[in-house]
Coordinates of C-alpha atoms and ligand atoms in Angstrom, one line a residue:
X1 CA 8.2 13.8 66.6
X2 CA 6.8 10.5 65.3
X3 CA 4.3 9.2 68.1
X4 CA 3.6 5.9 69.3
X5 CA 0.2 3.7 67.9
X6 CA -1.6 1.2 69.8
X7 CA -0.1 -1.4 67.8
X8 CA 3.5 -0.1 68.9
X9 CA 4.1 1.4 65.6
X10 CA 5.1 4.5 64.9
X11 CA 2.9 7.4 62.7
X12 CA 5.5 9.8 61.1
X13 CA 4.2 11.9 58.6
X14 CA 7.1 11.4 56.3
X15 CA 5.4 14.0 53.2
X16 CA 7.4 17.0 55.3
X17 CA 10.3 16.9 53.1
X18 CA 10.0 15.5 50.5
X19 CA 6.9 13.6 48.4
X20 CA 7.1 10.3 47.6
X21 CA 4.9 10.1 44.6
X22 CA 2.8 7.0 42.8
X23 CA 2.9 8.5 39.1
X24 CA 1.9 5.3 37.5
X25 CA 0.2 2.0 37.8
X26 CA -0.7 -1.3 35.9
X27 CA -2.0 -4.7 36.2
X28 CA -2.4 -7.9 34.4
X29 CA -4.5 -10.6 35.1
X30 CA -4.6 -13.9 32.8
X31 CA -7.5 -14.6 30.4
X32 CA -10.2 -17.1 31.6
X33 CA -12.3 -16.4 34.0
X34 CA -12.3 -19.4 36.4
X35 CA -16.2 -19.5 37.9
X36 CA -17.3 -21.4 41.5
X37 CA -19.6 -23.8 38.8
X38 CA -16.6 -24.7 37.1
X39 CA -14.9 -26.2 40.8
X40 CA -18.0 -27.7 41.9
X41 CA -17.8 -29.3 39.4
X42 CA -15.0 -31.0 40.1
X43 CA -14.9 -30.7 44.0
X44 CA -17.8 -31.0 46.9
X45 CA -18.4 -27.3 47.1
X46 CA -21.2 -25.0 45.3
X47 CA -21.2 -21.5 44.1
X48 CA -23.9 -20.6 46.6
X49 CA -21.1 -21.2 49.3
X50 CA -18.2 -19.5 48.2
X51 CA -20.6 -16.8 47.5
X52 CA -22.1 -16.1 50.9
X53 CA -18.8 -17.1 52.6
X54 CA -16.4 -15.4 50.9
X55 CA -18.1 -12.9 48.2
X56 CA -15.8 -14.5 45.3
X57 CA -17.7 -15.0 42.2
X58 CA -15.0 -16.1 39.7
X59 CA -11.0 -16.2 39.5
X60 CA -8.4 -16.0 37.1
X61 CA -5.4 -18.8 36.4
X62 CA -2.8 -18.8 34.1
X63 CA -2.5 -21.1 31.5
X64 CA 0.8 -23.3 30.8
X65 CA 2.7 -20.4 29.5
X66 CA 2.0 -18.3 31.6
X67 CA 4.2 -17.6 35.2
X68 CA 4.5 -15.0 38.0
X69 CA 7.2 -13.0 36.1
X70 CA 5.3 -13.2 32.8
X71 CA 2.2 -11.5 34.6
X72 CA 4.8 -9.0 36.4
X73 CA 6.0 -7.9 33.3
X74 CA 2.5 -7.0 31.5
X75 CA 1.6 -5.2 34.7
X76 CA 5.1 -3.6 35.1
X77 CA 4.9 -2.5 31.3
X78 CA 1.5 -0.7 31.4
X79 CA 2.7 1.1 35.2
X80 CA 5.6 2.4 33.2
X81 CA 3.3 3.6 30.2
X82 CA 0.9 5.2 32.8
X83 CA 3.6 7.0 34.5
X84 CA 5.1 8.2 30.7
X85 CA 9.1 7.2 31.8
X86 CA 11.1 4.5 29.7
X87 CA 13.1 1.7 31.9
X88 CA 16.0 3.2 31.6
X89 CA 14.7 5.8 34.1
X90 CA 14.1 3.0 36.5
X91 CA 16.7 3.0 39.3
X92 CA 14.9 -0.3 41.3
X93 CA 12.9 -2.9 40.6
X94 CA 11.3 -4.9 43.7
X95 CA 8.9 -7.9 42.8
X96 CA 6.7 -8.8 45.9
X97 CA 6.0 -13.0 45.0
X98 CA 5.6 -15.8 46.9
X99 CA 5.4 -18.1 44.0
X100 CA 8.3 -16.9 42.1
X101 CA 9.5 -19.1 38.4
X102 CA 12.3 -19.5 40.3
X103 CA 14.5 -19.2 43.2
X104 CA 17.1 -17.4 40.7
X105 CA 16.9 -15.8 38.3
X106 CA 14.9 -13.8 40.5
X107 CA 11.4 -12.7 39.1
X108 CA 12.4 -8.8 39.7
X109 CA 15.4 -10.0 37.1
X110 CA 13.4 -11.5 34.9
X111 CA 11.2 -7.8 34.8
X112 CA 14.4 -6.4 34.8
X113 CA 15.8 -8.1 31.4
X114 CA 12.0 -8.1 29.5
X115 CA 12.3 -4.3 30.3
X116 CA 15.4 -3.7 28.9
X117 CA 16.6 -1.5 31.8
X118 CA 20.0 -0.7 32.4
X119 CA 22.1 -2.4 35.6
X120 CA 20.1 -1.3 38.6
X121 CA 19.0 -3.3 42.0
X122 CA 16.4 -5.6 41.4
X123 CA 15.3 -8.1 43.9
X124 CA 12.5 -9.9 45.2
X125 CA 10.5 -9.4 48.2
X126 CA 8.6 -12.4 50.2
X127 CA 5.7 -11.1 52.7
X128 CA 2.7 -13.0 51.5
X129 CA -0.3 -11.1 51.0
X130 CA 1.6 -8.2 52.5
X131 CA 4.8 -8.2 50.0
X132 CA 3.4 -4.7 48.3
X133 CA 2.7 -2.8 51.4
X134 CA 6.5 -4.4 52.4
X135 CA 7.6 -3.1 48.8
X136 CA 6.5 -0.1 49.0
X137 CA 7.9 0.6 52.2
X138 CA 11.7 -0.4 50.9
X139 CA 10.9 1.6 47.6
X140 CA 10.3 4.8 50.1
X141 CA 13.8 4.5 52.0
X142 CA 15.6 4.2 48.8
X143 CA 14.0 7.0 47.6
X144 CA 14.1 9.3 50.9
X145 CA 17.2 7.8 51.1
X146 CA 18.8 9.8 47.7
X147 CA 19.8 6.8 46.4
X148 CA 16.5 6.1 43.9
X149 CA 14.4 8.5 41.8
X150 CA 11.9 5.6 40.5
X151 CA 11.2 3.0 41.7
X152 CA 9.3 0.0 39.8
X153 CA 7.3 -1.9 42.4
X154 CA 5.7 -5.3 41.7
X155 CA 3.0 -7.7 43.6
X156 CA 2.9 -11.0 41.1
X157 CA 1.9 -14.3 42.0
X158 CA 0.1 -17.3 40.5
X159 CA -1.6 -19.5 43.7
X160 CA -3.4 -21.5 41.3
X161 CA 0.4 -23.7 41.1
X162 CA 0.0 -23.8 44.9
X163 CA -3.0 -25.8 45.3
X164 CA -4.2 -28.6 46.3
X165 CA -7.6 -29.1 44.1
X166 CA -9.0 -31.6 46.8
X167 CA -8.5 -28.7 49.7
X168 CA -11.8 -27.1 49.1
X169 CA -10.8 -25.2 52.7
X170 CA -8.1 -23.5 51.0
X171 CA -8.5 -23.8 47.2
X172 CA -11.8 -21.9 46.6
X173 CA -9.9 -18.8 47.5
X174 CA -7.0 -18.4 45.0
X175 CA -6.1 -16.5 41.8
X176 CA -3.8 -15.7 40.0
X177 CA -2.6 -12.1 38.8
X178 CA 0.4 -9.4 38.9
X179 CA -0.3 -5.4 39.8
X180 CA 2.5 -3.1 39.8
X181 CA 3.1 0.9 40.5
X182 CA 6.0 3.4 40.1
X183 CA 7.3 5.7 42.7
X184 CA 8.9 8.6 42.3
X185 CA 10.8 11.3 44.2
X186 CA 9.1 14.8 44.3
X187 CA 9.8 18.3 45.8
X188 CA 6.4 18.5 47.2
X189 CA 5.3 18.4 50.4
X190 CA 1.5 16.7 51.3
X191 CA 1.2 14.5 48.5
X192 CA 2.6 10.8 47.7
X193 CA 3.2 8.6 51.2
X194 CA 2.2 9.6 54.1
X195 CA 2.4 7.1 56.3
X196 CA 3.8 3.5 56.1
X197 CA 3.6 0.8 59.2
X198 CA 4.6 -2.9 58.6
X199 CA 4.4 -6.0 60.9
X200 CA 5.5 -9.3 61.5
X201 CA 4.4 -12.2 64.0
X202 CA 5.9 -15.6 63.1
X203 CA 4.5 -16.8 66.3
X204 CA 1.1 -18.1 64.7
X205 CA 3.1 -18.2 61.0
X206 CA 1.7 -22.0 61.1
X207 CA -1.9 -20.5 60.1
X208 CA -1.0 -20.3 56.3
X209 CA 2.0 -22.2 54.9
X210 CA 3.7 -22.8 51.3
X211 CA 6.5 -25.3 52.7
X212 CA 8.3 -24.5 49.6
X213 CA 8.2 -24.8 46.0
X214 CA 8.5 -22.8 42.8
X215 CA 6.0 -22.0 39.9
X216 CA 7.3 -22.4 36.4
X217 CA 5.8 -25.5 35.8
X218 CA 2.4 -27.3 35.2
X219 CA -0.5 -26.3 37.2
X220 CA -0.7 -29.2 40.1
X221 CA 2.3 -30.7 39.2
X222 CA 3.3 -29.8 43.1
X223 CA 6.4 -32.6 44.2
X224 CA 4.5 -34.0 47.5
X225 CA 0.8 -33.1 49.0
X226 CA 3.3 -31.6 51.6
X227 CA 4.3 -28.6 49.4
X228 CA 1.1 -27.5 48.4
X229 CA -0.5 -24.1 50.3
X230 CA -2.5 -24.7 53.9
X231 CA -4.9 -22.6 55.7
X232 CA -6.4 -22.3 59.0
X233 CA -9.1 -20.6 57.8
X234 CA -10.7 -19.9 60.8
X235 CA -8.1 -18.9 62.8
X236 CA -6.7 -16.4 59.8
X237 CA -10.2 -15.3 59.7
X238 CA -10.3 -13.6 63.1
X239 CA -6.1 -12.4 62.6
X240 CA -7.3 -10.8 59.4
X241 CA -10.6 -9.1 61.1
X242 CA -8.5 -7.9 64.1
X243 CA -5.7 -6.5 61.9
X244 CA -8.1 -4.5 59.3
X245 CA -9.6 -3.0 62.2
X246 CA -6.6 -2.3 63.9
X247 CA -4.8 -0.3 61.0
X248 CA -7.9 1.1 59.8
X249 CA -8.6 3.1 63.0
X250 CA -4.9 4.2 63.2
X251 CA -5.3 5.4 59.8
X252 CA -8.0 7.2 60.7
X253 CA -6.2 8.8 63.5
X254 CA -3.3 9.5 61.3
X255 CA -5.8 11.2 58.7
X256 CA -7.2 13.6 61.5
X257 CA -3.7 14.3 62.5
X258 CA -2.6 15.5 58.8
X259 CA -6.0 17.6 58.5
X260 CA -7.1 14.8 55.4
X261 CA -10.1 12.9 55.1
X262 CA -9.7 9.4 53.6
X263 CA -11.0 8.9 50.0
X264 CA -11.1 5.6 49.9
X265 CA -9.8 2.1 51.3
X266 CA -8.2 -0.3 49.5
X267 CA -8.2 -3.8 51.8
X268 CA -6.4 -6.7 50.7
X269 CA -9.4 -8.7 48.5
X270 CA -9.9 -12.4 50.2
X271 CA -13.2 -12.4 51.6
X272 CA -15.8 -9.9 51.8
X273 CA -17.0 -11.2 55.6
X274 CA -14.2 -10.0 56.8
X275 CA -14.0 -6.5 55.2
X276 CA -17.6 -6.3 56.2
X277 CA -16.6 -7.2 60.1
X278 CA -13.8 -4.5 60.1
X279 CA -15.9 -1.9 58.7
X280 CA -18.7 -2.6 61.3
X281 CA -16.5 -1.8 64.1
X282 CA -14.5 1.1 62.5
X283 CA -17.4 2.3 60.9
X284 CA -15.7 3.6 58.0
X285 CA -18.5 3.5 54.8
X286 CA -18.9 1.0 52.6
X287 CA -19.3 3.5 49.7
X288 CA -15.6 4.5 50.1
X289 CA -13.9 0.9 49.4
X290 CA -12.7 -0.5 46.7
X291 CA -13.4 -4.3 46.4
X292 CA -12.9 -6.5 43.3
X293 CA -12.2 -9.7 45.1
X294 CA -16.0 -11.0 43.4
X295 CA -13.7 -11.1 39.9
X296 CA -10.5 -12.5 41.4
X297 CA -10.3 -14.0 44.3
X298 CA -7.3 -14.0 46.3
X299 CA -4.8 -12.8 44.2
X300 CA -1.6 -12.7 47.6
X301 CA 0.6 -10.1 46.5
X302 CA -0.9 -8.6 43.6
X303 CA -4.2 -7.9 45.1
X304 CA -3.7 -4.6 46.6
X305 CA -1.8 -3.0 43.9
X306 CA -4.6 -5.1 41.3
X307 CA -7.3 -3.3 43.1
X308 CA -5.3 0.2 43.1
X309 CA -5.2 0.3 39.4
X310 CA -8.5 -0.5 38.7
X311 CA -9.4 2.1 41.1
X312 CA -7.7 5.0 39.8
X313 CA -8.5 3.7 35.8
X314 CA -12.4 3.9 37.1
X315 CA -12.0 7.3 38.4
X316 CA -12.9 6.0 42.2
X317 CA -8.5 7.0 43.0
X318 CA -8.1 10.6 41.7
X319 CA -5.1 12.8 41.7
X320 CA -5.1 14.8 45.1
X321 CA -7.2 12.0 47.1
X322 CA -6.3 10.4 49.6
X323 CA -6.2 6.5 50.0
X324 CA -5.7 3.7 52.8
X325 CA -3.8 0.1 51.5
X326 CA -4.3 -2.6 54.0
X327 CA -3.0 -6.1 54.0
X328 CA -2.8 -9.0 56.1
X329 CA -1.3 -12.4 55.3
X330 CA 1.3 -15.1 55.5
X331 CA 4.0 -14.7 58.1
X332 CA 2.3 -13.5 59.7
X333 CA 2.2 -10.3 58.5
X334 CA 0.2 -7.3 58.1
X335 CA 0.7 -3.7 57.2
X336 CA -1.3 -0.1 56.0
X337 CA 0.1 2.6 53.9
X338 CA -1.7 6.3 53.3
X339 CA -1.0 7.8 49.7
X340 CA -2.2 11.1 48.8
X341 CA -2.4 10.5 45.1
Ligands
UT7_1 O1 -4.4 -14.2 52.1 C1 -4.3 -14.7 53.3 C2 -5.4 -14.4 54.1 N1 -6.4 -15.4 54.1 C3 -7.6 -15.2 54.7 O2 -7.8 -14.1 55.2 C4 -8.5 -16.3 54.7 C5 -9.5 -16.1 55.9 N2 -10.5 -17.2 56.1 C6 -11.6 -17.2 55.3 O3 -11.8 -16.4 54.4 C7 -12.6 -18.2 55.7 O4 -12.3 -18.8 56.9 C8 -12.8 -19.4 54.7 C9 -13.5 -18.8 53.4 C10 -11.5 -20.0 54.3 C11 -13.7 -20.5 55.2 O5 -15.0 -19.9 55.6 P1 -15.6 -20.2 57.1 O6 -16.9 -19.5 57.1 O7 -14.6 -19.8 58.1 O8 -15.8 -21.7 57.0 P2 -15.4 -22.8 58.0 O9 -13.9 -23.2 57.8 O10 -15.8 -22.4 59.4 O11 -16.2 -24.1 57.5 C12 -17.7 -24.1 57.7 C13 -18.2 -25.3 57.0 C14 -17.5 -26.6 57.3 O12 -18.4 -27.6 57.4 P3 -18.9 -28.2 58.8 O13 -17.6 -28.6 59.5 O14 -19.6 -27.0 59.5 O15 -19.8 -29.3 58.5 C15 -16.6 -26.8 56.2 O16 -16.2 -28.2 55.9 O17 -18.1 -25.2 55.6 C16 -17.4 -26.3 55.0 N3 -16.7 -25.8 53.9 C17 -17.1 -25.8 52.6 N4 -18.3 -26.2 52.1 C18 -18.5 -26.0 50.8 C19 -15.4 -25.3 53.9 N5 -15.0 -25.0 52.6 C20 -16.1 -25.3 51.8 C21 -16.3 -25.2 50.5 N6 -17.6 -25.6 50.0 N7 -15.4 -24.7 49.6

């Protein structure tokens, strides 16, 4: 019997049946580093500031040729090589993007054509800073559903076309990147998903906004000073701190209920402040999270599953532990997922 969180969501440990397996990942970020020197250079901020405030060190953003899809395909290429399947064995392709190339063809078609897979479902997925954890959550049903054996799942986005350069609120935090993971069915019990729980408040959705827009084309070359991406810092801040917290105790719980101890966390990389707030009050060690945000920044939907890859190619996410995702973003929306690996 599932049973009821204190968020209202529900903890089913959905392993009984049937596993629902990562069995490879990838990620692709573009070449030049990006350092806080080189905007204070050209903004009134310093690299002693976004620093202490945020724990970002450097960024990554593409260069002209480079788009959301293009990065979603290198990451999507080197998932499929870790998890040693061809596209063809690729039943759905699901591209999490806010800042697609366009509104069609759909990035998850564009992956779908550079891939050479055969006709299948592929779609994109808007949820922000949450579209993997959403991703992976679809990718599950189709697979517990029997309709799906792999799943190709995709977080991709390029900010860096999103900003305004004189925002220095908002602008310091960006990068740009793609990260991407297969999922597989599997007749075993205890490993793969364990838990997935996603949220939505539009309520406060004001707090972060991309009024609309789409990426292939030169960096800055946004139509109006009204499309470019806003943030309430402060206010997203607290949302984010509340939220981390929030799903990382119920993960907790959830881990105690299965008889597992969590491995490692995985948060959503924007600022280290607030990973440090949420693991103050949960009290869950430092030692046992995986944070890359220092080399990145705020990649939105390719953050977790950046961070994931890097984490099992460094031998901190091994096969037969047990990891926590967590996001929070845009919407607003937020969302955890357990993954016994
Ligand atoms: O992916 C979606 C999720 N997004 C987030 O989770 C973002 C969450 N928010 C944050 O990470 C932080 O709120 C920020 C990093 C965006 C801002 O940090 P903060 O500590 O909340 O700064 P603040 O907005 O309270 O601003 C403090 C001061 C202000 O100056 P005054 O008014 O005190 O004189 C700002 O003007 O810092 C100033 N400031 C800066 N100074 C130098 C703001 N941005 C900068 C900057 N460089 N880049």
């Amino acid at each position: 019997m599932p049973k009821e969180l204190p968020s209202g969501g529900k903890f089913t440990d959905s392993g009984a049946a049937m596993g629902v397996e990562i069995i490879g990942t990838g990620h692709f970020v573009p070449g030049k580093p990006i350092k806080n020197d080189d905007l204070s250079r050209v903004m009134d901020t310093s690299d002693e500031w976004i620093r202490t405030r945020t724990g970002i060190r450097e960024r990554r953003f593409c260069d002209s040729t480079e788009t959301s899809a293009s990065l979603g395909i290198d990451a999507s290429q080197k998932a499929l090589a870790a998890a040693g399947i061809t596209a063809d064995e690729i039943d759905v392709i699901i591209c999490a993007t806010v800042t697609p190339d366009h509104m069609c063809p759909q990035n998850a078609c564009a992956i779908h054509a550079a891939l050479g897979c055969r006709p299948i479902p592929a779609f994109d997925l808007v949820a922000a800073c949450t579209g993997f954890i959403y991703s992976l959550s679809v990718a599950e049903h189709f697979i517990r559903g029997g309709s799906a054996k792999n799943v190709l799942v995709v977080g991709a986005d390029v900010l860096s076309r999103t900003i305004d350069m004189t925002d220095r609120n908002t602008c310091i935090l960006f990068g740009d990147g793609a990260g991407a993971a297969v999922l597989s069915a599997r007749q075993a019990p205890a490993v793969g998903i364990r838990s997935i729980k996603i949220f939505a408040d539009g309520g406060p959705g004001h707090l972060i906004t991309v009024p609309g827009m789409v990426t292939q084309q030169p960096a800055n070359s946004c139509a109006t000073q009204h499309d470019y991406i806003r943030l309430n810092g402060r206010e997203v801040f607290r949302f984010a701190v509340r939220r981390m917290i929030e799903l990382t105790q119920e993960a907790i719980l959830e881990c105690r209920e299965l008889g597992v101890e969590l491995d490692l966390l995985i948060p959503h990389q924007v600022n280290q402040r607030i990973i440090d707030a949420a693991l103050e009050t949960t009290g869950f060690p430092a030692s046992k999270v995986m944070v890359n945000l220092d080399k990145y920044g705020n990649t939105s939907a390719a953050s977790v599953p950046i961070a994931l890859d890097e984490a099992i190619r460094e031998g901190r996410a091994k096969t037969g532990d047990t990891i926590l995702l967590v996001a929070f973003g845009g919407g607003l929306t937020w969302g955890s997922c357990i993954i016994t690996l």
